[in-house]
């Protein structure tokens, strides 16, 4: 008796049954060989029970810090949901692929192509930066793949790719300074003049355009705009220009966190102290406080997200709970980037819960569901999209850093305020 | 305009300090050392740790950071660069690029990716004010240190036995070896001197500019630019290059900020057309 027969006999399998199962197996192998489309075209979610989420971020270079914050947000979502996503009536494992796009649009386009064609991702999460998001969105649109992005506030995204296959959970750049302008116009004494520092990026330019428009409406004279290349290293010439431009009551600096550090450093060095200095929307980035420490006192800003904001989602009762979980898992307090990035897979999860069985990741179906969201509760805030796929936001709350060990106080709108403004800002020599 | 010039001059002295070591290594070892920016960051972050976190007095922190950077440069030279340099100097470019990437990762694990800045003042005399013109006293002290260290380096190169051996190796290493000069020893000392001066630059720089590990390449490029402006092989040239770069930088960012980088590089292109060897460059003498 051959070994095979002995094994079959021990297992209680007769000769006829062995032959039958061998024939069945060879039929299956033949079918797989001659009809490759049957298996190869079957997506990963159906084959392995896996939903593939992919994207790219500038994981190296000047924006690697920010990229790490976004990555942290994705990871936090994964850990919160046990790395599983309900898609229709199935619960699938989640598999992430995040490439380093080096903040390079051409590279981003290449990587997006790879994600769709080779990696066969089901869902795409956006990268960071206007040009990179546009590059990513253009490729995704070509393949009719839906993308939710949180890395570009510029209106160019809405104009070029918004609403068809790209959805944006970051508010329009023009909305950022609206509440700040309302707030500043209500101060006593009311500021008469404002100057802006604009970094060479579409989003920052849109903010400045809005500030100029609102200043005119609110009776504040816009006296100077200093436009700077985005990687400007030395802000001293800029502060000198502000000082030489006559009496400036308010300075509003657009731009990211490093320019804020440099600006405050130079304002102190030259003892320049306007009635209000606005550091834009990134003054709450931890590196700003770490670098400036007590010099942060009196600095104004606008905040996209803070743990004290009154939002919730299916997993967290409030933003503070989210912040605690983030700190527990990541070891540091979350910034708005983490909250925003966390919300992207959460939104996919929301629209896929009752996805059609046969084609759950159909872009058109998902698009309609995203557009149908009306004030969906998330820890990022209530989510509704306009027809260009942009989240609708009235403006960003105004904050001020206060104290020798500076803490953030929300000043405006009144409904969210937990402190009052220290206005006007005293001279550097009087700050203690 | 006078204030722009003065502030540019003050900043320029620190720029020169950043570039002395780069020029020395480029002139003597004939290599473009991509880890140069690493030395600046290391000097700055060591100073930050000692001063801001451990509470050391600033002068002691600065000196220690400079010595530590000299030691780091020596270790890199002995453990890595020397071996590849003897085989193929051109490969050092690739090697130092790789080293810079690896060391950046180590720095990020040690200090994190955030920018660090020291808030230091001269007690009792935080600023000097003449009419409208205000300058932090520490920046004036930094300016004086930069000039003094340039003078010390110049004298060391021109008037000491060490300087003579360095110049001999720079001008003709084969002849220097035939005369019994220990070439690899001179290269090691040159790299250590580069580390000492560059570490000092980083230590002073972090009092006015935020520094973070990812910024190393930016400072390597700045050092390269200053050496090109001043002229290869000349310490006074590097000093003048740094001062000119500081002034031109401030003028460009004050009057035409949006186009400043284009203006600065246009100026560099014109300078190289008129004077390819830089302002004080030795030209053919050192182009072996």
XYZ file of C-alpha atoms in Angstrom:
720
model
C 0.000 0.000 0.000
C 1.378 3.360 -0.952
C 1.855 6.076 1.707
C -1.021 8.108 0.291
C -3.383 5.147 0.389
C -2.289 4.307 3.933
C -2.957 7.896 5.062
C -6.350 7.889 3.305
C -7.240 4.574 4.842
C -6.257 5.763 8.337
C -8.357 8.847 7.878
C -11.277 6.717 6.839
C -11.304 8.060 3.294
C -12.085 5.561 0.589
C -10.336 5.347 -2.764
C -13.345 6.661 -4.688
C -13.673 9.659 -2.364
C -9.971 10.423 -2.726
C -10.244 10.391 -6.485
C -13.356 12.598 -6.353
C -11.704 15.219 -4.230
C -8.566 15.135 -6.402
C -10.758 15.702 -9.464
C -12.536 18.557 -7.727
C -9.244 20.164 -6.832
C -7.878 19.910 -10.342
C -11.093 21.423 -11.698
C -10.645 24.353 -9.365
C -6.991 24.761 -10.339
C -7.958 24.619 -14.024
C -10.631 27.236 -13.516
C -8.170 29.479 -11.693
C -5.626 28.990 -14.470
C -7.913 29.524 -17.441
C -10.178 32.125 -15.920
C -7.751 34.376 -14.090
C -10.229 37.199 -14.072
C -12.319 35.349 -11.578
C -9.681 35.536 -8.845
C -7.367 38.400 -9.812
C -10.118 40.936 -10.254
C -11.623 40.032 -6.910
C -10.704 42.909 -4.605
C -8.746 42.415 -1.391
C -11.753 43.191 0.777
C -13.654 40.278 -0.715
C -10.691 37.898 -0.942
C -9.060 38.409 2.424
C -11.561 40.435 4.388
C -9.268 43.440 4.355
C -10.015 47.063 3.581
C -6.930 48.809 2.262
C -6.479 52.475 3.093
C -3.605 54.333 1.461
C -2.107 57.762 1.050
C 1.091 59.705 1.272
C 2.517 62.332 3.596
C 5.705 64.430 3.643
C 7.286 62.057 6.154
C 10.746 63.509 5.517
C 11.867 67.115 5.125
C 10.538 70.387 6.477
C 7.025 69.092 7.075
C 7.877 65.759 8.640
C 6.696 66.937 12.045
C 3.261 67.800 10.717
C 3.177 64.563 8.740
C 3.883 62.613 11.918
C 0.904 64.311 13.568
C -1.390 63.239 10.708
C 0.027 59.728 10.873
C -0.670 59.723 14.595
C -4.316 60.624 13.899
C -4.702 57.686 11.510
C -3.068 55.345 14.020
C -5.314 56.581 16.782
C -8.411 55.823 14.730
C -7.097 52.336 13.955
C -6.415 51.630 17.602
C -9.755 53.063 18.675
C -11.705 50.787 16.329
C -9.510 47.740 16.949
C -8.140 48.044 13.420
C -11.460 46.921 11.970
C -14.033 48.678 9.816
C -17.639 47.709 9.237
C -18.355 47.721 5.507
C -21.966 46.878 4.826
C -22.690 43.633 6.646
C -19.029 42.611 6.939
C -16.400 43.569 9.461
C -13.049 43.896 7.698
C -9.504 44.236 8.947
C -7.842 47.533 8.072
C -4.505 47.672 6.283
C -2.709 51.007 5.924
C -0.128 52.015 3.320
C 1.354 55.479 3.807
C 4.238 56.555 1.560
C 6.655 59.463 1.945
C 5.883 62.011 -0.798
C 8.616 64.436 0.369
C 6.188 67.355 -0.129
C 6.815 66.904 -3.840
C 3.763 67.038 -6.154
C 5.362 64.889 -8.862
C 6.325 62.244 -6.340
C 2.842 62.417 -4.800
C 1.262 61.800 -8.190
C 3.546 58.794 -8.765
C 2.772 57.337 -5.361
C -0.969 57.825 -5.787
C -0.784 55.993 -9.107
C 1.068 53.195 -7.326
C -1.452 53.074 -4.500
C -4.334 52.693 -6.933
C -2.739 50.497 -9.619
C -0.371 48.247 -7.679
C -1.427 48.360 -4.059
C -5.122 48.333 -4.994
C -6.188 50.498 -2.094
C -9.916 50.827 -1.485
C -9.814 54.258 0.176
C -7.425 57.190 -0.127
C -6.522 59.635 2.618
C -5.152 63.006 1.595
C -1.608 64.304 1.888
C -0.395 67.668 3.202
C 0.075 70.885 1.196
C -1.909 72.526 -1.564
C 0.174 71.417 -4.553
C 0.629 67.879 -3.293
C -3.085 67.508 -2.546
C -3.894 68.796 -6.038
C -1.454 66.297 -7.571
C -2.920 63.455 -5.529
C -6.480 64.515 -6.285
C -5.839 64.702 -10.023
C -4.625 61.100 -10.158
C -7.409 59.878 -7.882
C -9.977 61.602 -10.103
C -8.535 59.927 -13.198
C -9.203 56.556 -11.564
C -12.521 57.768 -10.111
C -11.207 57.093 -6.599
C -12.665 59.071 -3.747
C -10.218 60.980 -1.550
C -10.852 62.721 1.759
C -8.107 65.193 2.516
C -7.212 67.440 5.424
C -3.947 68.918 4.222
C -4.960 71.788 1.947
C -7.177 74.702 2.865
C -6.763 76.575 -0.412
C -9.808 77.310 -2.565
C -7.812 75.904 -5.502
C -8.712 72.430 -4.243
C -12.418 73.292 -4.461
C -12.037 74.838 -7.899
C -9.926 72.098 -9.452
C -10.930 68.806 -7.829
C -13.433 69.532 -5.070
C -16.740 67.711 -4.792
C -16.234 65.198 -7.580
C -13.773 62.800 -6.036
C -12.079 65.013 -3.426
C -13.589 65.982 -0.094
C -11.905 68.389 2.286
C -12.346 68.321 6.051
C -10.283 71.435 6.659
C -12.238 74.685 6.412
C -11.602 77.154 3.598
C -8.503 79.284 4.222
C -10.518 82.460 3.802
C -12.618 81.480 6.832
C -9.633 81.241 9.194
C -9.283 84.929 10.129
C -12.993 85.870 10.064
C -13.706 85.533 13.776
C -10.339 87.097 14.616
C -11.270 90.193 12.642
C -14.716 90.346 14.263
C -13.063 89.972 17.677
C -10.403 92.612 17.146
C -12.926 95.167 15.912
C -14.786 94.797 19.230
C -11.749 95.623 21.401
C -11.336 98.820 23.328
C -9.531 100.897 22.167
C -10.523 99.726 18.724
C -7.435 99.211 16.561
C -7.087 101.651 13.690
C -4.468 99.878 11.596
C -3.517 96.329 10.671
C -0.538 94.807 8.851
C -0.259 91.287 7.463
C 2.595 88.883 6.873
C 1.727 86.569 4.017
C 3.679 83.459 3.131
C 3.873 82.445 -0.483
C 1.192 79.761 -0.511
C -2.292 79.877 -1.993
C -4.003 79.294 1.375
C -2.089 82.059 3.151
C -2.744 84.501 0.333
C -6.461 83.764 0.564
C -6.349 84.550 4.286
C -4.735 87.900 3.610
C -7.274 88.760 0.910
C -10.043 88.034 3.432
C -8.331 90.097 6.154
C -8.048 93.087 3.801
C -11.704 92.750 2.832
C -12.913 92.428 6.420
C -10.632 95.242 7.618
C -12.253 97.595 5.120
C -15.741 96.498 6.250
C -14.863 96.894 9.942
C -13.213 100.314 9.598
C -9.635 99.156 10.211
C -7.007 100.419 7.793
C -4.781 97.775 6.224
C -1.431 99.554 5.997
C 1.143 96.944 5.015
C 1.425 93.432 3.656
C 4.830 91.759 3.726
C 4.846 88.812 1.361
C 7.516 86.266 2.181
C 8.832 83.076 0.590
C 7.524 80.117 2.565
C 10.922 79.032 3.879
C 12.077 82.469 5.045
C 14.687 81.930 7.739
C 15.156 85.384 9.189
C 12.213 87.565 10.208
C 14.286 90.548 11.356
C 13.968 92.501 8.094
C 10.212 91.869 8.248
C 9.883 93.179 11.807
C 12.004 96.162 10.830
C 9.588 96.921 8.016
C 6.655 96.712 10.408
C 8.405 99.092 12.792
C 9.238 101.540 10.021
C 5.688 101.528 8.641
C 4.391 103.837 11.376
C 1.869 103.018 14.077
C 0.557 99.509 13.513
C -2.027 98.325 16.024
C -2.498 94.745 14.861
C -0.141 92.376 13.061
C -1.643 89.203 11.617
C 0.867 86.620 10.505
C -0.316 83.788 8.285
C 1.991 80.806 7.922
C 2.900 77.742 9.892
C 4.517 77.218 13.275
C 8.217 77.915 12.629
C 7.562 81.445 11.286
C 5.570 82.188 14.463
C 8.585 81.249 16.577
C 10.852 83.439 14.477
C 8.399 86.327 14.454
C 7.968 86.443 18.229
C 11.733 86.036 18.708
C 12.405 89.042 16.464
C 9.603 91.134 17.943
C 11.210 90.655 21.336
C 14.730 91.311 20.036
C 13.618 94.648 18.556
C 11.113 95.352 21.349
C 8.270 95.614 18.851
C 4.909 95.210 20.537
C 1.703 96.004 18.628
C -1.614 96.097 20.509
C -2.325 92.589 19.214
C -0.006 90.123 17.496
C -1.804 87.248 15.788
C 0.321 84.211 15.058
C -2.177 82.522 12.736
C -3.690 79.082 13.167
C -0.671 77.135 14.423
C 0.288 78.806 17.686
C -0.982 75.743 19.569
C 1.549 73.408 17.933
C 3.620 72.063 20.869
C 6.933 73.115 19.298
C 5.841 76.772 19.463
C 5.476 76.708 23.220
C 8.588 74.587 23.624
C 10.668 77.126 21.715
C 9.142 80.353 22.976
C 8.124 79.454 26.541
C 7.140 82.645 28.465
C 7.568 84.780 25.346
C 4.323 83.240 24.125
C 2.412 85.259 26.738
C -0.091 87.666 25.087
C 0.211 86.079 21.630
C -3.146 85.717 19.847
C -4.084 83.074 17.368
C -6.980 81.191 15.898
C -7.529 77.537 16.691
C -8.916 74.833 14.454
C -9.273 72.437 17.317
C -8.564 72.303 21.045
C -9.349 69.683 23.703
C -11.740 72.144 25.363
C -13.971 72.401 22.276
C -17.470 70.915 22.809
C -17.509 68.151 20.177
C -18.085 64.385 20.320
C -18.258 61.297 18.104
C -19.363 57.637 18.429
C -16.141 56.715 20.269
C -15.381 59.779 22.369
C -17.815 61.661 24.610
C -15.819 64.882 24.184
C -12.600 66.313 22.777
C -10.839 66.003 26.121
C -11.482 62.239 26.110
C -9.981 62.097 22.634
C -6.996 64.144 23.833
C -6.494 61.818 26.818
C -6.583 58.734 24.620
C -4.135 60.359 22.209
C -1.770 61.189 25.028
C -2.072 57.680 26.428
C -1.293 56.048 23.081
C 1.107 58.562 21.512
C 2.724 60.046 24.582
C 1.875 63.660 23.815
C -1.107 66.011 23.583
C -2.847 65.996 20.210
C -2.864 68.990 17.924
C -5.662 69.762 15.492
C -3.838 67.717 12.851
C -4.430 64.546 14.837
C -8.133 65.310 15.350
C -8.566 66.122 11.676
C -6.639 63.076 10.428
C -8.512 60.803 12.846
C -11.779 62.084 11.392
C -10.957 61.018 7.819
C -11.196 57.231 8.323
C -14.082 57.896 10.708
C -16.007 59.550 7.880
C -15.237 56.625 5.571
C -16.486 54.330 8.314
C -19.676 56.388 8.589
C -20.563 56.222 4.902
C -19.523 52.575 4.493
C -21.650 51.253 7.335
C -24.583 50.596 5.001
C -22.535 50.243 1.808
C -23.941 48.119 -1.057
C -22.814 44.486 -0.862
C -21.578 44.063 -4.402
C -19.592 47.294 -4.736
C -19.099 48.869 -1.303
C -16.336 51.294 -2.351
C -18.225 52.746 -5.294
C -17.039 56.349 -5.447
C -20.307 57.775 -6.665
C -22.279 56.105 -3.860
C -19.759 57.304 -1.259
C -19.759 60.793 -2.745
C -23.523 61.079 -2.430
C -23.406 59.819 1.144
C -20.717 62.325 2.106
C -22.691 65.160 0.524
C -25.753 63.977 2.446
C -24.033 64.328 5.845
C -25.655 67.157 7.766
C -23.853 68.159 10.929
C -22.427 64.665 11.509
C -21.041 64.675 15.048
C -17.294 64.188 15.155
C -14.620 65.332 17.607
C -13.447 67.583 14.752
C -16.788 69.349 14.933
C -20.080 68.923 13.083
C -19.417 67.796 9.519
C -21.386 68.958 6.500
C -19.939 69.382 3.024
C -20.825 71.958 0.412
C -21.198 70.953 -3.223
C -17.459 71.453 -3.764
C -16.743 68.839 -1.103
C -15.541 71.399 1.432
C -16.512 71.196 5.080
C -18.638 74.184 6.040
C -17.046 76.322 8.770
C -18.077 79.796 9.907
C -14.632 80.715 11.227
C -11.975 79.650 13.688
C -12.291 80.517 17.391
C -9.896 83.182 18.686
C -7.396 82.222 21.381
C -4.718 83.954 23.409
C -1.740 82.531 25.264
C -1.746 83.906 28.796
C 0.579 83.724 31.809
C 4.265 83.204 32.533
C 3.753 79.497 31.899
C 1.443 80.343 29.006
C -1.869 78.533 28.725
C -4.411 78.789 25.925
C -7.594 80.725 26.605
C -10.483 80.703 24.156
C -11.703 84.287 23.785
C -14.201 84.305 20.935
C -16.933 83.463 19.978
C -18.520 84.075 23.362
C -20.315 80.704 23.246
C -16.948 78.917 23.396
C -14.981 81.424 25.504
C -13.241 80.311 28.680
C -11.254 83.495 29.300
C -11.085 87.179 28.502
C -8.580 89.053 26.381
C -5.524 90.777 27.793
C -5.662 93.740 25.470
C -3.756 95.821 24.524
C -0.512 93.895 24.761
C 1.989 95.701 27.014
C 5.539 96.610 25.962
C 8.101 93.801 26.228
C 9.806 95.555 29.131
C 6.508 95.555 31.085
C 5.724 91.871 30.650
C 7.604 90.626 33.718
C 18.746 101.861 5.690
C 21.599 102.145 8.199
C 19.780 99.895 10.681
C 19.250 97.237 7.991
C 22.981 97.320 7.241
C 23.959 97.070 10.894
C 21.588 94.196 11.593
C 22.848 92.474 8.440
C 26.423 92.921 9.609
C 25.624 91.480 13.028
C 23.946 88.443 11.484
C 26.711 88.141 8.891
C 29.369 87.560 11.549
C 27.484 84.470 12.740
C 27.134 83.333 9.125
C 30.914 83.616 8.765
C 31.419 81.575 11.901
C 29.142 78.932 10.403
C 31.349 78.743 7.300
C 34.941 78.835 8.661
C 35.090 75.113 9.302
C 33.464 74.271 5.986
C 36.068 76.337 4.143
C 38.911 74.762 6.102
C 37.789 71.197 5.398
C 37.044 71.960 1.764
C 40.456 73.601 1.324
C 42.578 71.050 3.203
C 40.784 67.721 2.794
C 39.367 68.766 -0.564
C 35.940 67.384 0.337
C 32.434 68.820 0.475
C 31.422 67.789 3.965
C 27.658 67.324 4.044
C 27.759 66.638 7.790
C 28.755 70.283 8.332
C 25.178 71.313 9.115
C 25.030 68.453 11.625
C 27.847 70.116 13.579
C 25.845 73.349 13.755
C 22.729 71.578 14.956
C 24.727 69.517 17.448
C 26.428 72.598 18.880
C 23.072 74.350 19.185
C 21.207 71.450 20.760
C 23.977 70.646 23.256
C 23.922 74.304 24.310
C 20.133 74.161 24.629
C 20.289 71.054 26.825
C 23.032 72.403 29.079
C 21.627 75.927 29.405
C 17.863 75.566 29.205
C 17.383 72.095 30.687
C 20.316 71.610 33.052
C 20.702 75.260 34.060
C 24.377 75.653 33.224
C 25.702 79.207 32.764
C 25.496 80.148 29.074
C 29.254 80.739 28.535
C 30.079 77.312 29.983
C 27.344 75.685 27.905
C 28.680 77.346 24.740
C 32.285 76.254 25.373
C 31.210 72.696 26.227
C 29.046 72.509 23.087
C 31.978 73.665 20.987
C 34.297 71.049 22.522
C 31.670 68.320 22.138
C 31.214 69.196 18.474
C 34.979 69.111 17.964
C 34.983 65.632 19.467
C 32.089 64.530 17.251
C 33.916 65.828 14.167
C 37.064 63.972 15.219
C 35.182 60.712 15.704
C 33.487 61.026 12.310
C 36.818 61.751 10.623
C 38.652 58.866 12.275
C 35.883 56.276 12.125
C 34.366 57.002 8.730
C 35.698 59.785 6.529
C 39.410 58.915 6.744
C 38.892 55.425 5.349
C 36.847 56.484 2.345
C 38.891 59.649 1.772
C 42.094 57.657 1.294
C 40.360 55.497 -1.313
C 38.354 58.123 -3.216
C 37.772 61.703 -1.947
C 34.745 62.102 -4.215
C 32.966 59.263 -2.442
C 33.165 61.255 0.788
C 30.391 63.435 -0.595
C 28.062 60.439 -0.705
C 29.394 59.083 2.561
C 28.865 62.324 4.487
C 25.366 62.627 3.016
C 24.572 59.174 4.385
C 26.165 60.023 7.719
C 24.124 63.233 7.905
C 20.888 61.302 7.385
C 21.771 58.699 10.013
C 22.919 61.308 12.556
C 19.778 63.380 11.955
C 17.694 60.346 12.893
C 19.768 59.853 16.051
C 19.320 63.540 16.952
C 15.578 63.251 16.382
C 15.406 60.279 18.718
C 17.440 62.218 21.292
C 16.009 65.737 21.048
C 12.842 65.221 19.022
C 11.896 66.968 15.817
C 10.791 70.272 17.379
C 12.636 73.532 16.959
C 14.628 74.713 19.974
C 15.508 78.282 20.813
C 17.354 79.769 23.756
C 15.926 82.822 25.414
C 19.050 84.383 26.856
C 19.881 87.949 27.768
C 22.890 89.667 29.281
C 21.670 90.262 32.857
C 21.199 93.949 33.589
C 21.883 94.943 29.961
C 19.343 93.109 27.796
C 19.380 95.674 24.990
C 21.463 98.516 23.641
C 19.352 101.432 22.447
C 20.585 104.423 20.491
C 17.601 106.570 19.489
C 15.263 104.301 17.539
C 17.947 101.722 17.031
C 17.682 98.715 19.346
C 19.908 95.686 19.403
C 20.010 92.855 21.951
C 23.322 93.034 23.836
C 23.817 89.303 23.332
C 23.921 89.833 19.570
C 26.724 92.373 19.981
C 28.601 89.888 22.172
C 28.023 87.178 19.551
C 29.370 89.543 16.885
C 32.516 90.166 18.928
C 33.003 86.446 19.591
C 32.598 85.693 15.883
C 35.200 88.311 14.927
C 37.570 87.239 17.696
C 37.287 83.577 16.767
C 37.939 84.490 13.131
C 41.086 86.296 14.284
C 42.193 83.332 16.403
C 41.655 80.923 13.526
C 43.536 83.224 11.144
C 46.501 83.502 13.522
C 46.447 79.748 14.145
C 46.624 79.131 10.408
C 49.256 81.777 9.668
C 51.508 81.838 12.720
C 51.622 78.379 14.289
C 53.318 75.100 13.425
C 49.888 73.497 13.144
C 48.839 76.149 10.647
C 51.971 75.633 8.587
C 51.382 71.876 8.369
C 47.754 72.441 7.468
C 48.736 74.840 4.699
C 51.403 72.443 3.474
C 48.828 69.649 3.252
C 46.397 71.981 1.559
C 48.889 73.151 -1.076
C 50.560 69.852 -1.828
C 49.816 66.811 0.315
C 52.368 64.560 -1.438
C 55.224 66.969 -0.827
C 54.021 67.423 2.747
C 54.103 63.656 3.254
C 57.630 63.460 1.793
C 58.669 66.086 4.337
C 57.487 63.789 7.119
C 54.176 65.456 7.913
C 51.571 63.016 9.213
C 48.860 63.740 6.659
C 46.080 61.784 8.336
C 46.950 63.451 11.646
C 46.651 66.867 10.027
C 43.338 65.905 8.449
C 42.065 64.752 11.829
C 43.125 67.984 13.523
C 41.569 70.011 10.705
C 38.262 68.243 11.165
C 38.409 68.772 14.929
C 39.089 72.503 14.429
C 36.149 72.590 12.007
C 33.969 70.961 14.666
C 35.115 73.377 17.385
C 34.346 76.479 15.331
C 31.136 75.144 13.839
C 29.898 73.940 17.216
C 30.561 77.432 18.550
C 28.542 78.834 15.640
C 25.613 76.529 16.444
C 25.821 77.437 20.123
C 25.574 81.143 19.338
C 23.055 80.699 16.559
C 20.461 79.008 18.767
C 20.157 82.226 20.785
C 18.727 83.989 17.713
C 17.405 81.265 15.388
C 15.320 78.181 16.156
C 17.278 75.009 15.384
C 16.037 71.470 14.808
C 17.736 68.351 13.426
C 15.961 68.562 10.071
C 17.564 71.966 9.380
C 21.103 70.604 8.949
C 21.127 70.651 5.159
C 19.988 74.271 5.073
C 23.008 75.287 7.132
C 25.393 73.199 5.038
C 24.154 75.047 1.959
C 24.460 78.435 3.701
C 28.060 77.601 4.623
C 28.796 76.575 1.041
C 27.314 79.828 -0.298
C 29.377 81.939 2.075
C 32.571 80.105 1.117
C 31.782 80.668 -2.565
C 31.169 84.374 -1.959
C 34.278 84.858 0.188
C 36.555 82.634 -1.808
C 37.909 79.182 -1.184
C 41.017 78.874 0.964
C 40.877 82.299 2.601
C 39.774 82.816 6.197
C 39.454 86.616 5.750
C 37.475 85.809 2.612
C 35.012 83.686 4.575
C 34.608 86.480 7.127
C 33.942 89.033 4.396
C 31.705 86.527 2.600
C 29.650 86.017 5.740
C 29.304 89.732 6.394
C 28.374 90.449 2.759
C 25.871 87.606 2.785
C 24.305 88.920 5.998
C 23.991 92.456 4.643
C 22.713 91.408 1.217
C 20.269 88.984 2.812
C 18.811 91.711 5.049
C 18.631 94.260 2.237
C 16.852 91.793 -0.051
C 14.349 90.722 2.607
C 13.741 94.306 3.706
C 13.138 95.904 0.306
C 11.939 93.010 -1.889
C 10.991 90.162 0.475
C 8.905 88.200 -2.028
C 11.832 88.025 -4.452
C 14.642 87.876 -1.899
C 15.902 84.345 -2.687
C 15.959 85.138 -6.423
C 17.802 88.404 -5.757
C 20.356 86.737 -3.498
C 21.130 84.005 -6.003
C 21.204 86.488 -8.884
C 23.797 88.447 -6.920
C 25.783 85.268 -6.458
C 25.658 84.460 -10.170
C 26.843 87.976 -11.049
C 29.631 87.775 -8.472
C 30.843 84.489 -9.926
C 30.785 85.964 -13.427
C 32.903 88.926 -12.353
C 35.083 87.100 -9.863
C 34.844 83.318 -10.205
C 37.272 82.684 -7.328
C 35.118 84.695 -4.896
C 36.018 87.974 -3.193
C 39.234 86.769 -1.549
C 39.667 83.394 -3.255
C 43.145 82.024 -3.856
C 42.086 80.795 -7.264
C 44.518 78.508 -9.021
C 46.866 78.246 -6.036
C 44.771 75.697 -4.255
C 43.112 74.083 -7.234
C 45.385 71.094 -7.232
